[in-house]
CSV table of C-alpha atoms in Angstrom, one decimal:
chain,number,residue,atom,x,y,z
A,1,MET,CA,0.1,0.0,-0.1
A,2,TRP,CA,2.8,2.5,1.0
A,3,TYR,CA,4.7,1.7,-2.1
A,4,LYS,CA,1.6,2.5,-4.3
A,5,ILE,CA,1.1,5.8,-2.6
A,6,LYS,CA,4.7,6.8,-3.0
A,7,ALA,CA,4.6,5.8,-6.5
A,8,PHE,CA,1.4,8.0,-7.0
A,9,ILE,CA,2.9,11.0,-5.4
A,10,THR,CA,5.9,10.7,-7.9
A,11,PHE,CA,3.6,10.3,-10.7
A,12,LEU,CA,1.8,13.5,-9.8
A,13,LEU,CA,4.8,15.5,-9.7
A,14,LYS,CA,6.2,14.4,-12.9
A,15,SER,CA,2.9,14.0,-14.9
A,16,THR,CA,1.2,16.4,-17.1
A,17,ASN,CA,-2.1,17.2,-19.1
A,18,GLN,CA,-2.6,18.2,-22.6
A,19,HIS,CA,-0.8,21.5,-22.2
A,20,GLY,CA,2.6,19.9,-21.6
A,21,ILE,CA,2.4,17.7,-24.8
A,22,HIS,CA,4.4,18.5,-28.0
A,23,SER,CA,3.6,15.4,-29.9
A,24,PRO,CA,0.4,15.8,-32.4
A,25,PHE,CA,-0.3,12.3,-32.0
A,26,VAL,CA,-0.5,12.2,-28.3
A,27,TYR,CA,-2.1,15.7,-28.1
A,28,ASN,CA,-5.0,14.5,-30.2
A,29,LEU,CA,-5.2,11.2,-28.4
A,30,VAL,CA,-5.5,13.1,-25.0
A,31,THR,CA,-7.9,15.9,-26.1
A,32,LYS,CA,-10.1,13.9,-28.5
A,33,CYS,CA,-10.2,10.6,-26.5
A,34,PHE,CA,-8.9,10.6,-23.0
A,35,TYR,CA,-10.6,14.0,-22.1
A,36,HIS,CA,-13.7,13.3,-24.3
A,37,LYS,CA,-17.1,12.2,-23.3
A,38,THR,CA,-17.9,8.4,-23.3
A,39,ASN,CA,-20.9,7.3,-25.4
A,40,ILE,CA,-23.7,7.0,-22.9
A,41,GLU,CA,-25.3,3.9,-24.4
A,42,LYS,CA,-22.1,2.1,-23.9
A,43,VAL,CA,-21.6,3.3,-20.4
A,44,ASN,CA,-25.2,2.2,-19.6
A,45,SER,CA,-24.2,-1.3,-21.1
A,46,PHE,CA,-20.9,-1.4,-18.9
A,47,ASN,CA,-22.9,-0.4,-15.8
A,48,SER,CA,-25.3,-3.4,-16.4
A,49,VAL,CA,-22.6,-5.9,-16.9
A,50,LYS,CA,-21.0,-4.6,-13.6
A,51,GLN,CA,-24.0,-4.6,-11.5
A,52,TRP,CA,-24.8,-8.3,-12.7
A,53,LEU,CA,-21.4,-9.4,-11.4
A,54,TYR,CA,-21.6,-7.1,-8.3
A,55,LYS,CA,-24.9,-8.9,-7.4
A,56,ASN,CA,-23.5,-12.3,-8.1
A,57,PRO,CA,-23.6,-14.4,-4.9
A,58,LYS,CA,-21.9,-17.7,-6.3
A,59,ILE,CA,-18.9,-18.7,-4.5
A,60,ILE,CA,-16.2,-20.4,-6.5
A,61,ASN,CA,-12.7,-21.9,-6.0
A,62,VAL,CA,-10.1,-19.7,-7.7
A,63,THR,CA,-6.8,-21.2,-9.0
A,64,ASP,CA,-4.1,-18.4,-9.1
A,65,PHE,CA,-1.3,-18.6,-11.5
A,66,GLY,CA,-0.1,-15.2,-10.9
A,67,SER,CA,1.2,-13.2,-8.2
A,68,GLY,CA,-1.8,-14.0,-6.0
A,69,SER,CA,-4.2,-11.6,-4.2
A,70,LYS,CA,-3.3,-8.9,-1.7
A,71,VAL,CA,-6.7,-8.9,-0.5
A,72,PHE,CA,-8.2,-12.4,-0.5
A,73,LYS,CA,-6.9,-14.8,2.0
A,74,SER,CA,-8.6,-17.8,0.6
A,75,ASN,CA,-9.1,-19.4,-2.9
A,76,LYS,CA,-12.9,-19.8,-2.2
A,77,ARG,CA,-14.2,-16.4,-3.3
A,78,LYS,CA,-17.5,-14.9,-4.0
A,79,VAL,CA,-18.0,-13.7,-7.6
A,80,SER,CA,-19.3,-10.4,-6.5
A,81,ASP,CA,-16.2,-9.7,-4.5
A,82,ILE,CA,-13.8,-10.9,-7.2
A,83,ALA,CA,-15.6,-8.4,-9.7
A,84,LYS,CA,-15.3,-5.5,-7.1
A,85,VAL,CA,-11.6,-6.2,-6.1
A,86,ALA,CA,-10.1,-7.6,-9.4
A,87,GLY,CA,-12.4,-6.3,-12.0
A,88,ILE,CA,-11.7,-3.3,-14.2
A,89,SER,CA,-12.7,0.0,-12.2
A,90,SER,CA,-15.3,2.3,-13.6
A,91,LYS,CA,-12.5,4.8,-14.5
A,92,LYS,CA,-10.4,2.3,-16.5
A,93,GLY,CA,-13.6,1.0,-18.0
A,94,LEU,CA,-14.8,4.2,-19.4
A,95,LEU,CA,-11.3,5.1,-20.7
A,96,LEU,CA,-11.0,1.9,-22.5
A,97,LEU,CA,-14.4,2.5,-24.1
A,98,ARG,CA,-13.2,5.8,-25.4
A,99,MET,CA,-10.0,4.2,-26.6
A,100,LEU,CA,-12.0,1.6,-28.5
A,101,ASN,CA,-14.0,4.1,-30.1
A,102,TYR,CA,-11.1,6.2,-31.0
A,103,PHE,CA,-8.7,3.6,-32.5
A,104,LYS,CA,-11.5,0.9,-33.5
A,105,PRO,CA,-9.2,-2.2,-33.2
A,106,GLN,CA,-10.6,-5.1,-35.1
A,107,ASN,CA,-8.5,-8.0,-33.5
A,108,ILE,CA,-8.1,-7.8,-29.9
A,109,LEU,CA,-6.4,-9.9,-27.4
A,110,GLU,CA,-6.8,-9.9,-23.7
A,111,ILE,CA,-4.5,-11.7,-21.3
A,112,GLY,CA,-6.4,-12.4,-18.1
A,113,THR,CA,-10.2,-12.7,-18.5
A,114,SER,CA,-11.0,-13.4,-14.6
A,115,VAL,CA,-14.9,-13.0,-14.3
A,116,GLY,CA,-15.2,-11.2,-17.8
A,117,LEU,CA,-15.8,-7.5,-16.8
A,118,SER,CA,-13.0,-6.1,-18.8
A,119,THR,CA,-13.7,-8.5,-21.8
A,120,ALA,CA,-17.3,-7.3,-21.6
A,121,VAL,CA,-16.0,-3.6,-22.0
A,122,LEU,CA,-13.8,-4.6,-24.9
A,123,SER,CA,-16.9,-6.2,-26.6
A,124,ILE,CA,-19.1,-3.4,-25.8
A,125,GLY,CA,-16.7,-0.9,-27.1
A,126,ASN,CA,-16.3,-2.6,-30.5
A,127,PRO,CA,-19.0,-5.1,-31.2
A,128,LYS,CA,-17.5,-5.6,-34.6
A,129,ALA,CA,-14.1,-6.6,-33.2
A,130,THR,CA,-13.0,-10.2,-33.0
A,131,ILE,CA,-11.8,-10.5,-29.3
A,132,ASN,CA,-9.7,-13.6,-28.0
A,133,THR,CA,-9.4,-13.7,-24.1
A,134,LEU,CA,-7.0,-16.1,-22.0
A,135,GLU,CA,-8.0,-17.3,-18.6
A,136,GLY,CA,-6.0,-19.7,-16.5
A,137,CYS,CA,-8.6,-20.6,-13.9
A,138,THR,CA,-11.5,-22.9,-15.0
A,139,ASN,CA,-14.0,-21.8,-12.5
A,140,THR,CA,-13.5,-18.0,-13.2
A,141,ALA,CA,-13.6,-18.6,-17.0
A,142,GLY,CA,-17.0,-20.3,-16.4
A,143,VAL,CA,-18.5,-17.1,-14.7
A,144,ALA,CA,-17.1,-15.1,-17.7
A,145,GLN,CA,-18.6,-17.4,-20.2
A,146,GLU,CA,-22.1,-17.2,-18.4
A,147,LEU,CA,-21.7,-13.4,-18.4
A,148,PHE,CA,-20.9,-13.4,-22.1
A,149,ASN,CA,-24.0,-15.6,-23.0
A,150,THR,CA,-26.3,-13.5,-20.6
A,151,PHE,CA,-25.5,-10.3,-22.4
A,152,LYS,CA,-25.2,-11.8,-25.8
A,153,LEU,CA,-21.5,-10.8,-26.4
A,154,LYS,CA,-21.0,-13.1,-29.4
A,155,ASN,CA,-17.5,-11.7,-30.5
A,156,ILE,CA,-15.5,-13.2,-27.8
A,157,GLN,CA,-13.5,-16.5,-27.9
A,158,LEU,CA,-12.6,-17.6,-24.5
A,159,ASN,CA,-9.4,-19.7,-24.2
A,160,ILE,CA,-8.9,-21.5,-20.9
A,161,GLY,CA,-5.5,-22.9,-19.6
A,162,ASN,CA,-2.3,-21.8,-18.5
A,163,PHE,CA,-0.9,-19.0,-20.3
A,164,LYS,CA,2.4,-20.7,-21.1
A,165,ASP,CA,0.3,-23.1,-23.3
A,166,THR,CA,-2.2,-20.8,-24.7
A,167,LEU,CA,-0.6,-17.6,-25.5
A,168,LEU,CA,2.1,-18.7,-28.0
A,169,PRO,CA,-0.2,-20.5,-30.3
A,170,ILE,CA,-2.7,-17.5,-30.6
A,171,VAL,CA,0.1,-14.9,-31.1
A,172,THR,CA,1.8,-17.0,-33.8
A,173,LYS,CA,-1.3,-17.4,-36.1
A,174,THR,CA,-2.9,-13.9,-35.4
A,175,LYS,CA,-2.0,-10.2,-35.8
A,176,PHE,CA,-3.6,-8.0,-33.2
A,177,ASP,CA,-4.4,-4.3,-33.1
A,178,LEU,CA,-4.9,-4.2,-29.4
A,179,ILE,CA,-3.6,-6.5,-26.6
A,180,TYR,CA,-4.6,-5.9,-22.9
A,181,PHE,CA,-2.2,-7.3,-20.4
A,182,ASP,CA,-3.9,-8.1,-17.1
A,183,GLY,CA,-3.1,-11.7,-16.2
A,184,ASN,CA,0.1,-11.8,-14.2
A,185,HIS,CA,1.5,-8.8,-12.1
A,186,GLN,CA,5.0,-10.3,-11.8
A,187,LYS,CA,8.1,-8.8,-13.7
A,188,GLU,CA,9.3,-12.2,-15.4
A,189,ALA,CA,6.0,-13.0,-16.6
A,190,THR,CA,5.0,-9.5,-17.8
A,191,LEU,CA,8.2,-9.4,-19.8
A,192,ARG,CA,7.7,-12.9,-21.3
A,193,TYR,CA,4.3,-12.2,-22.6
A,194,PHE,CA,5.5,-8.9,-23.9
A,195,ASN,CA,8.2,-10.5,-25.9
A,196,LEU,CA,6.0,-13.2,-27.0
A,197,CYS,CA,3.3,-10.6,-28.3
A,198,LEU,CA,5.8,-8.8,-30.1
A,199,LYS,CA,5.3,-11.3,-32.9
A,200,THR,CA,1.8,-9.8,-33.5
A,201,VAL,CA,3.0,-6.1,-33.8
A,202,GLN,CA,2.1,-4.0,-36.6
A,203,ASN,CA,2.6,-0.4,-37.2
A,204,ASN,CA,-0.7,0.7,-35.5
A,205,SER,CA,-0.8,-1.9,-32.6
A,206,ILE,CA,-1.5,-0.9,-29.0
A,207,PHE,CA,-0.3,-2.7,-25.9
A,208,ILE,CA,-2.1,-1.8,-22.7
A,209,PHE,CA,-0.4,-2.9,-19.5
A,210,ASP,CA,-2.5,-2.8,-16.3
A,211,ASP,CA,-1.1,-1.8,-12.8
A,212,ILE,CA,2.4,-0.9,-14.0
A,213,ASN,CA,2.7,0.8,-10.6
A,214,TRP,CA,1.3,-2.1,-8.6
A,215,SER,CA,5.0,-2.9,-7.1
A,216,LYS,CA,8.5,-2.3,-7.6
A,217,GLU,CA,9.0,-5.3,-10.0
A,218,MET,CA,6.2,-4.0,-12.2
A,219,GLN,CA,7.8,-0.7,-12.5
A,220,GLU,CA,10.9,-2.5,-13.5
A,221,ALA,CA,9.1,-4.5,-16.2
A,222,TRP,CA,7.5,-1.2,-17.4
A,223,PHE,CA,11.0,0.6,-17.6
A,224,LEU,CA,12.2,-2.4,-19.7
A,225,ILE,CA,9.2,-2.3,-22.0
A,226,LYS,CA,9.8,1.5,-22.7
A,227,GLU,CA,13.3,0.9,-23.7
A,228,HIS,CA,12.7,-1.9,-26.1
A,229,PRO,CA,13.9,-0.8,-29.7
A,230,LYS,CA,10.3,-1.7,-31.2
A,231,VAL,CA,8.6,0.7,-28.9
A,232,THR,CA,8.3,4.2,-30.0
A,233,VAL,CA,5.7,6.2,-27.7
A,234,THR,CA,4.6,5.1,-24.2
A,235,ILE,CA,1.9,6.8,-22.0
A,236,ASP,CA,2.0,6.2,-18.3
A,237,THR,CA,-1.4,7.1,-16.7
A,238,PHE,CA,-0.3,5.6,-13.3
A,239,PHE,CA,-2.7,2.7,-13.6
A,240,TRP,CA,-2.1,1.8,-17.2
A,241,GLY,CA,1.1,1.7,-19.4
A,242,ILE,CA,0.1,2.3,-23.0
A,243,VAL,CA,2.6,1.3,-25.9
A,244,PHE,CA,2.7,2.2,-29.4
A,245,PHE,CA,5.0,1.1,-32.1
A,246,ARG,CA,4.3,3.6,-34.9
A,247,LYS,CA,7.8,4.0,-36.8
A,248,GLU,CA,6.8,7.5,-37.9
A,249,GLN,CA,6.9,8.8,-34.3
A,250,ALA,CA,10.0,9.8,-32.4
A,251,LYS,CA,10.8,7.8,-29.2
A,252,GLN,CA,9.1,9.6,-26.4
A,253,HIS,CA,7.6,8.6,-23.0
A,254,PHE,CA,4.8,10.6,-21.4
A,255,LYS,CA,3.2,10.6,-18.0
A,256,ILE,CA,-0.4,12.0,-18.4
A,257,ARG,CA,-3.1,12.6,-15.7
A,258,VAL,CA,-6.4,11.1,-16.8
């Protein structure tokens, strides 16, 4: 907790808004997407899905393949609690909806489905996209699939299994416009997934890393990702690290308050 507080104070001191941005690409992204209004119909759809999960009393046994939870003391967890603690927040969800509307990615990969809240946002944000999502835990994946069926989110393909088995085959055969990394908050795993997903990169590809300031090792992973020669522009929003590979852009790193 204290680590994140310290990291947030540092972020506030070094971050800026649109007035400190000298890149036309990033300036347009901030003013026309980050600080823009979210489509109200999509907001309502997101809230409906969120409430469905928040009111779900089912208790499941969760298998953690990542760094584990700092909140839950047992692997037996109520679905509503998982959604509230580990699900995408309203702030992130609305920003993701705006980014999907702005960039309109057609092929999307999510690493870490959990109970499906962020996956639902991806589907609501662009119903015409093809979405692949990976989940290691069979029981949480079952809840997610029930959610997708309930809300008729038919553009989602759920892949169940350990990421070491499911990630490589999918990035080998498909080029992705957007990849959302939210499956393992450990340095080694994050960098491994990043390097595997570089196979899919095109000029306009976007990677979003969740919780880059979650721990010291996640900050270290983020630093190494920023320095990779294929990476040109990065945006640190504190809760996300957003990566672009646009060859026409000079290499620049931004810290932006959203």
